[in-house]
Amino acid sequence: MAEEVPQIEPKVEEIKIGGSALAPFDEIATRLSDLQMFRVKAEPDRTVVARIESHDIQNRPFLFFIYEFAKDGVTVKYSIGPDTSVRMRRLFVLKNLFGILSLLSDLYKVDDTNIFQTADSVIDDLLGSISQSYSTLFNNYDSLFNEYREIKRMNLELSASNKNLSVQAEQLNTENKELNERLKELETYSDESLMVMIQEWLESHDSSIDVIEFAKAYKLNAPRVEQMLNKMTALGYIELKS
């Protein structure tokens, strides 16, 4: 026969806060009836607001919190799971109470001093439990988050700058291509210019010309030089030695 695993019961705590009802309890219940995930019930001497968060294997409420709004104050009852932070649980339950009280500002009044002292105690207890290492970790997180935002800002600026540089590079490539084409045009001599160059060469070289040497000197194609020589000879501009 299998041994039964003992049922772990949650710890239950209770907080009382002074207050007074300014309206009938059924009117208070009606005001809260639209709250999702809460059970609201009006009784002759109180309004009960409960939230059941989980059940045990026997379907009994395990994690829950209950607010009882009575004539003389609010009673807060809540359970704490074995693996739950007691301080965080208290703060969570108190936060939900504040949310409900904000809906009842004209129907139910709590003792300000009492609830402020309760909140101060819960928050102070939580802050006091935070270790120095956790505080350091949290501060480091803030610092890293600020650095992350700064890096993200710089990345956006660099991306925009890179886009501008790409556009400028494309413009420079286009301008360079145009300049190369113009330079090529400038380096290509007209027929008239080439004729003058050939005549000057012949005058300085005893009316003789080495086509290969001439073409190399002026960075020309040898066939064009030969073509121009033939043209100049046909026109009678020059007479080549045989």
mmCIF file with all atom_site columns, N, CA and C in Angstrom, residues 10 13 15 24 26 40-41 47 49 58 64 86 94 106 112 114 148-149 160 170 175-176 193 198 204 209 216 222:
data_model
loop_
_atom_site.group_PDB
_atom_site.id
_atom_site.type_symbol
_atom_site.label_atom_id
_atom_site.label_alt_id
_atom_site.label_comp_id
_atom_site.label_asym_id
_atom_site.label_entity_id
_atom_site.label_seq_id
_atom_site.pdbx_PDB_ins_code
_atom_site.Cartn_x
_atom_site.Cartn_y
_atom_site.Cartn_z
_atom_site.occupancy
_atom_site.B_iso_or_equiv
_atom_site.pdbx_formal_charge
_atom_site.auth_seq_id
_atom_site.auth_comp_id
_atom_site.auth_asym_id
_atom_site.auth_atom_id
_atom_site.pdbx_PDB_model_num
ATOM 1  N N  . PRO A 1 10  ? -1.043  25.866 3.610   1.00 0.00 ? 10  PRO A N  1
ATOM 2  C CA . PRO A 1 10  ? -0.479  27.212 3.509   1.00 0.00 ? 10  PRO A CA 1
ATOM 3  C C  . PRO A 1 10  ? -0.611  27.957 4.835   1.00 0.00 ? 10  PRO A C  1
ATOM 4  N N  . GLU A 1 13  ? -2.426  34.541 7.257   1.00 0.00 ? 13  GLU A N  1
ATOM 5  C CA . GLU A 1 13  ? -2.221  35.738 8.075   1.00 0.00 ? 13  GLU A CA 1
ATOM 6  C C  . GLU A 1 13  ? -3.449  36.633 7.996   1.00 0.00 ? 13  GLU A C  1
ATOM 7  N N  . ILE A 1 15  ? -4.799  40.843 8.720   1.00 0.00 ? 15  ILE A N  1
ATOM 8  C CA . ILE A 1 15  ? -4.517  42.247 9.007   1.00 0.00 ? 15  ILE A CA 1
ATOM 9  C C  . ILE A 1 15  ? -5.846  42.956 9.218   1.00 0.00 ? 15  ILE A C  1
ATOM 10 N N  . PRO A 1 24  ? -24.981 51.200 2.512   1.00 0.00 ? 24  PRO A N  1
ATOM 11 C CA . PRO A 1 24  ? -25.374 49.817 2.814   1.00 0.00 ? 24  PRO A CA 1
ATOM 12 C C  . PRO A 1 24  ? -24.419 48.826 2.164   1.00 0.00 ? 24  PRO A C  1
ATOM 13 N N  . ASP A 1 26  ? -25.034 46.044 0.650   1.00 0.00 ? 26  ASP A N  1
ATOM 14 C CA . ASP A 1 26  ? -25.444 45.546 -0.670  1.00 0.00 ? 26  ASP A CA 1
ATOM 15 C C  . ASP A 1 26  ? -25.070 46.543 -1.772  1.00 0.00 ? 26  ASP A C  1
ATOM 16 N N  . VAL A 1 40  ? -17.832 38.458 -4.915  1.00 0.00 ? 40  VAL A N  1
ATOM 17 C CA . VAL A 1 40  ? -18.352 39.520 -4.052  1.00 0.00 ? 40  VAL A CA 1
ATOM 18 C C  . VAL A 1 40  ? -19.694 39.075 -3.474  1.00 0.00 ? 40  VAL A C  1
ATOM 19 N N  . LYS A 1 41  ? -19.818 39.225 -2.146  1.00 0.00 ? 41  LYS A N  1
ATOM 20 C CA . LYS A 1 41  ? -21.049 38.799 -1.477  1.00 0.00 ? 41  LYS A CA 1
ATOM 21 C C  . LYS A 1 41  ? -21.416 39.801 -0.388  1.00 0.00 ? 41  LYS A C  1
ATOM 22 N N  . THR A 1 47  ? -19.532 43.262 3.723   1.00 0.00 ? 47  THR A N  1
ATOM 23 C CA . THR A 1 47  ? -19.400 42.848 2.320   1.00 0.00 ? 47  THR A CA 1
ATOM 24 C C  . THR A 1 47  ? -18.093 42.090 2.199   1.00 0.00 ? 47  THR A C  1
ATOM 25 N N  . VAL A 1 49  ? -15.249 40.279 -0.121  1.00 0.00 ? 49  VAL A N  1
ATOM 26 C CA . VAL A 1 49  ? -14.639 40.229 -1.452  1.00 0.00 ? 49  VAL A CA 1
ATOM 27 C C  . VAL A 1 49  ? -13.501 39.217 -1.389  1.00 0.00 ? 49  VAL A C  1
ATOM 28 N N  . GLN A 1 58  ? -7.725  18.332 -2.804  1.00 0.00 ? 58  GLN A N  1
ATOM 29 C CA . GLN A 1 58  ? -9.075  18.060 -2.331  1.00 0.00 ? 58  GLN A CA 1
ATOM 30 C C  . GLN A 1 58  ? -10.037 19.182 -2.713  1.00 0.00 ? 58  GLN A C  1
ATOM 31 N N  . PHE A 1 64  ? -5.293  32.209 -1.528  1.00 0.00 ? 64  PHE A N  1
ATOM 32 C CA . PHE A 1 64  ? -6.466  33.074 -1.589  1.00 0.00 ? 64  PHE A CA 1
ATOM 33 C C  . PHE A 1 64  ? -6.196  34.345 -0.792  1.00 0.00 ? 64  PHE A C  1
ATOM 34 N N  . VAL A 1 86  ? 6.993   35.650 1.975   1.00 0.00 ? 86  VAL A N  1
ATOM 35 C CA . VAL A 1 86  ? 5.972   36.201 2.863   1.00 0.00 ? 86  VAL A CA 1
ATOM 36 C C  . VAL A 1 86  ? 5.835   37.699 2.640   1.00 0.00 ? 86  VAL A C  1
ATOM 37 N N  . LEU A 1 94  ? -1.868  43.746 -0.218  1.00 0.00 ? 94  LEU A N  1
ATOM 38 C CA . LEU A 1 94  ? -2.138  45.142 0.121   1.00 0.00 ? 94  LEU A CA 1
ATOM 39 C C  . LEU A 1 94  ? -2.369  45.970 -1.148  1.00 0.00 ? 94  LEU A C  1
ATOM 40 N N  . ASP A 1 106 ? -16.325 56.775 -2.099  1.00 0.00 ? 106 ASP A N  1
ATOM 41 C CA . ASP A 1 106 ? -17.534 57.454 -1.606  1.00 0.00 ? 106 ASP A CA 1
ATOM 42 C C  . ASP A 1 106 ? -18.463 56.527 -0.830  1.00 0.00 ? 106 ASP A C  1
ATOM 43 N N  . ASP A 1 112 ? -7.086  56.651 7.661   1.00 0.00 ? 112 ASP A N  1
ATOM 44 C CA . ASP A 1 112 ? -5.891  56.977 6.895   1.00 0.00 ? 112 ASP A CA 1
ATOM 45 C C  . ASP A 1 112 ? -4.612  56.630 7.638   1.00 0.00 ? 112 ASP A C  1
ATOM 46 N N  . ASN A 1 114 ? -4.132  54.536 10.020  1.00 0.00 ? 114 ASN A N  1
ATOM 47 C CA . ASN A 1 114 ? -4.003  53.080 10.183  1.00 0.00 ? 114 ASN A CA 1
ATOM 48 C C  . ASN A 1 114 ? -3.490  52.411 8.903   1.00 0.00 ? 114 ASN A C  1
ATOM 49 N N  . TYR A 1 148 ? 22.701  50.524 -22.312 1.00 0.00 ? 148 TYR A N  1
ATOM 50 C CA . TYR A 1 148 ? 21.998  49.927 -23.453 1.00 0.00 ? 148 TYR A CA 1
ATOM 51 C C  . TYR A 1 148 ? 21.258  50.992 -24.249 1.00 0.00 ? 148 TYR A C  1
ATOM 52 N N  . ARG A 1 149 ? 20.572  51.902 -23.552 1.00 0.00 ? 149 ARG A N  1
ATOM 53 C CA . ARG A 1 149 ? 19.843  52.962 -24.243 1.00 0.00 ? 149 ARG A CA 1
ATOM 54 C C  . ARG A 1 149 ? 20.795  53.882 -25.002 1.00 0.00 ? 149 ARG A C  1
ATOM 55 N N  . ALA A 1 160 ? 22.061  55.836 -39.480 1.00 0.00 ? 160 ALA A N  1
ATOM 56 C CA . ALA A 1 160 ? 21.703  56.972 -40.334 1.00 0.00 ? 160 ALA A CA 1
ATOM 57 C C  . ALA A 1 160 ? 22.937  57.513 -41.050 1.00 0.00 ? 160 ALA A C  1
ATOM 58 N N  . GLU A 1 170 ? 27.915  56.393 -53.539 1.00 0.00 ? 170 GLU A N  1
ATOM 59 C CA . GLU A 1 170 ? 27.303  56.160 -54.848 1.00 0.00 ? 170 GLU A CA 1
ATOM 60 C C  . GLU A 1 170 ? 27.453  57.387 -55.735 1.00 0.00 ? 170 GLU A C  1
ATOM 61 N N  . GLU A 1 175 ? 30.343  60.271 -60.109 1.00 0.00 ? 175 GLU A N  1
ATOM 62 C CA . GLU A 1 175 ? 31.189  61.390 -60.519 1.00 0.00 ? 175 GLU A CA 1
ATOM 63 C C  . GLU A 1 175 ? 32.536  60.888 -61.048 1.00 0.00 ? 175 GLU A C  1
ATOM 64 N N  . ASN A 1 176 ? 33.085  59.863 -60.393 1.00 0.00 ? 176 ASN A N  1
ATOM 65 C CA . ASN A 1 176 ? 34.362  59.299 -60.839 1.00 0.00 ? 176 ASN A CA 1
ATOM 66 C C  . ASN A 1 176 ? 34.251  58.691 -62.229 1.00 0.00 ? 176 ASN A C  1
ATOM 67 N N  . SER A 1 193 ? 44.795  67.378 -84.427 1.00 0.00 ? 193 SER A N  1
ATOM 68 C CA . SER A 1 193 ? 45.866  67.442 -83.428 1.00 0.00 ? 193 SER A CA 1
ATOM 69 C C  . SER A 1 193 ? 46.933  66.396 -83.715 1.00 0.00 ? 193 SER A C  1
ATOM 70 N N  . ILE A 1 198 ? 52.359  64.674 -85.581 1.00 0.00 ? 198 ILE A N  1
ATOM 71 C CA . ILE A 1 198 ? 53.190  63.895 -86.497 1.00 0.00 ? 198 ILE A CA 1
ATOM 72 C C  . ILE A 1 198 ? 54.157  64.811 -87.247 1.00 0.00 ? 198 ILE A C  1
ATOM 73 N N  . SER A 1 204 ? 61.467  67.125 -86.053 1.00 0.00 ? 204 SER A N  1
ATOM 74 C CA . SER A 1 204 ? 62.531  66.939 -85.052 1.00 0.00 ? 204 SER A CA 1
ATOM 75 C C  . SER A 1 204 ? 63.269  65.618 -85.223 1.00 0.00 ? 204 SER A C  1
ATOM 76 N N  . ILE A 1 209 ? 59.910  58.601 -88.947 1.00 0.00 ? 209 ILE A N  1
ATOM 77 C CA . ILE A 1 209 ? 59.053  58.309 -87.790 1.00 0.00 ? 209 ILE A CA 1
ATOM 78 C C  . ILE A 1 209 ? 58.998  56.814 -87.548 1.00 0.00 ? 209 ILE A C  1
ATOM 79 N N  . LYS A 1 216 ? 53.944  54.903 -78.535 1.00 0.00 ? 216 LYS A N  1
ATOM 80 C CA . LYS A 1 216 ? 54.273  54.716 -77.129 1.00 0.00 ? 216 LYS A CA 1
ATOM 81 C C  . LYS A 1 216 ? 54.477  56.053 -76.425 1.00 0.00 ? 216 LYS A C  1
ATOM 82 N N  . ALA A 1 222 ? 49.102  52.030 -82.288 1.00 0.00 ? 222 ALA A N  1
ATOM 83 C CA . ALA A 1 222 ? 49.951  52.073 -83.498 1.00 0.00 ? 222 ALA A CA 1
ATOM 84 C C  . ALA A 1 222 ? 49.136  52.053 -84.785 1.00 0.00 ? 222 ALA A C  1
#
